[in-house]
């Protein structure tokens, strides 16, 4: 195959691919889940939950929060990027990835928002 | 003491297996360890698990150049070594390419470890000083990268193209491990495809040793220790980002120097990540996240213990990697390279399919197409790093 032809195929294919992927990413915005439903998600799947904090545990480099809603509770692991100003009973929204530790489902948080 | 040495030894064996498996990144392995750590914890203490993990991670940073240099199948930390490694392979000097990365890894490891007492008081203040400017520093790096090329338009187009792909891929919520399909396609499969298409023949490999002039060695190791250490403090800045920053600071670095630099950066990053956990209480990579979950506290004694384990693991990894490199050198010419390219493309495709599904495969194909463009246009593939740089720039400045 001539290089000029391969270049055209690469550019057109890549352009179409990026457009299709943009469409997929637009269609796949996160929809909030009940905490109970997280158990049915696969490991590493991205999820969003809302709930209130019932405990805050600190380890080197991490905070481990227990977040509860009307359906159940779950542990949320938060990296110490900045000092987070949260306390027990605060309502929060969490976006993150599902993970499993000691046979227990947890969420590794990407984003945490306080709900006033 | 004996149990600690066994933990280091097992870590080295595990790191060798993960390192020579094409396309596997240490963070992926760390995730698997997180899943199995409760079982491990019933047999051994958390400290022994931490020693095992760091030994595995350090060994991985040595051995992962073998698939990158010999097979053209990198992971996200070794992507930039694919092309120089491949050039050495085509000149019959695959062993020498790996030897250069090992010089980088082992010197980077020793110099970083001896610099830790100096780092602890200074890195925190450098981090505080730089964190508001890191986005702008990265923009300056990109501008320098583009201005260095004769043609400015194509590098700019490729940077934007790959950057847009990166932003899009990171936003696909159903895609797990977004880096795996994107970087495997851009840097791995595109290289293998072009080798296959051009019917590349691998010449007999000679076991040669490089003659490194002092200034190349000092520039490569010095810049990788300084830039790698500072970069380890910032979220989202990988060793590959650090390599781009370092090569813009140290101009006119030879291919030899570049391989030393890339070899050093991955190891420096891993060691400094432990210092980061100790000094600013932040876990900056997957391996350190797992350690911080397993260990209830992280004090100076533990840092010293893990750094000591890293040093022993690094020395063992040097021996293992050089031995394996000789094996790869003799085997690579005995197999049909065309068939080998196809086999590795199939293996990487299967790994991507298993871990990221159909959407991951599609990302891999699109990334391969983008990865082919700079090779045909004859410009540096570093501009493809837009897929990591643009999302991080936007994260820091928005």
Short mmCIF file of N, CA and C in Angstrom, two decimals, chain A residues 5 9 19 22 34 37 43 55-56 61 66 71 78 85 88-89 101 105 110:
data_model
loop_
_atom_site.label_atom_id
_atom_site.label_comp_id
_atom_site.label_asym_id
_atom_site.label_seq_id
_atom_site.Cartn_x
_atom_site.Cartn_y
_atom_site.Cartn_z
N UNK A 5 -1.71 6.80 0.41
CA UNK A 5 -3.04 6.19 0.57
C UNK A 5 -3.25 5.81 2.05
N UNK A 9 -6.15 7.09 4.67
CA UNK A 9 -7.00 6.16 5.44
C UNK A 9 -6.86 6.45 6.94
N UNK A 19 -14.86 11.21 16.32
CA UNK A 19 -16.24 11.72 16.34
C UNK A 19 -17.16 10.68 16.98
N UNK A 22 -16.56 10.58 20.67
CA UNK A 22 -17.14 11.75 21.34
C UNK A 22 -18.63 11.53 21.56
N UNK A 34 -28.55 4.13 43.34
CA UNK A 34 -28.71 3.85 44.77
C UNK A 34 -27.50 3.05 45.21
N UNK A 37 -27.49 -0.65 44.55
CA UNK A 37 -27.25 -1.09 43.17
C UNK A 37 -25.76 -1.26 42.85
N UNK A 43 -16.34 -4.51 38.64
CA UNK A 43 -15.17 -3.82 39.18
C UNK A 43 -14.64 -2.83 38.14
N UNK A 55 -19.06 7.95 58.76
CA UNK A 55 -17.77 7.89 59.46
C UNK A 55 -16.65 8.32 58.52
N UNK A 56 -15.58 8.86 59.11
CA UNK A 56 -14.40 9.29 58.33
C UNK A 56 -13.18 8.67 59.00
N UNK A 61 -2.14 8.89 53.12
CA UNK A 61 -2.49 9.21 51.73
C UNK A 61 -3.96 9.15 51.38
N UNK A 66 -17.49 6.36 55.13
CA UNK A 66 -18.66 5.50 54.97
C UNK A 66 -19.82 6.41 54.59
N UNK A 71 -30.92 3.21 50.77
CA UNK A 71 -30.86 1.80 50.36
C UNK A 71 -29.74 1.02 51.03
N UNK A 78 -10.94 8.19 49.32
CA UNK A 78 -10.66 9.51 48.74
C UNK A 78 -9.16 9.80 48.88
N UNK A 85 -12.85 19.49 53.36
CA UNK A 85 -13.57 20.04 54.50
C UNK A 85 -14.91 19.33 54.64
N UNK A 88 -18.88 14.29 59.64
CA UNK A 88 -20.00 13.34 59.73
C UNK A 88 -21.32 14.06 59.51
N UNK A 89 -22.26 13.35 58.88
CA UNK A 89 -23.61 13.85 58.57
C UNK A 89 -23.67 14.81 57.38
N UNK A 101 -12.40 -4.68 48.15
CA UNK A 101 -11.31 -4.84 49.11
C UNK A 101 -11.85 -5.65 50.28
N UNK A 105 -17.43 -4.32 48.57
CA UNK A 105 -17.44 -3.38 47.46
C UNK A 105 -17.19 -1.96 47.99
N UNK A 110 -13.35 9.81 42.33
CA UNK A 110 -12.66 10.76 41.43
C UNK A 110 -13.06 12.19 41.81
#
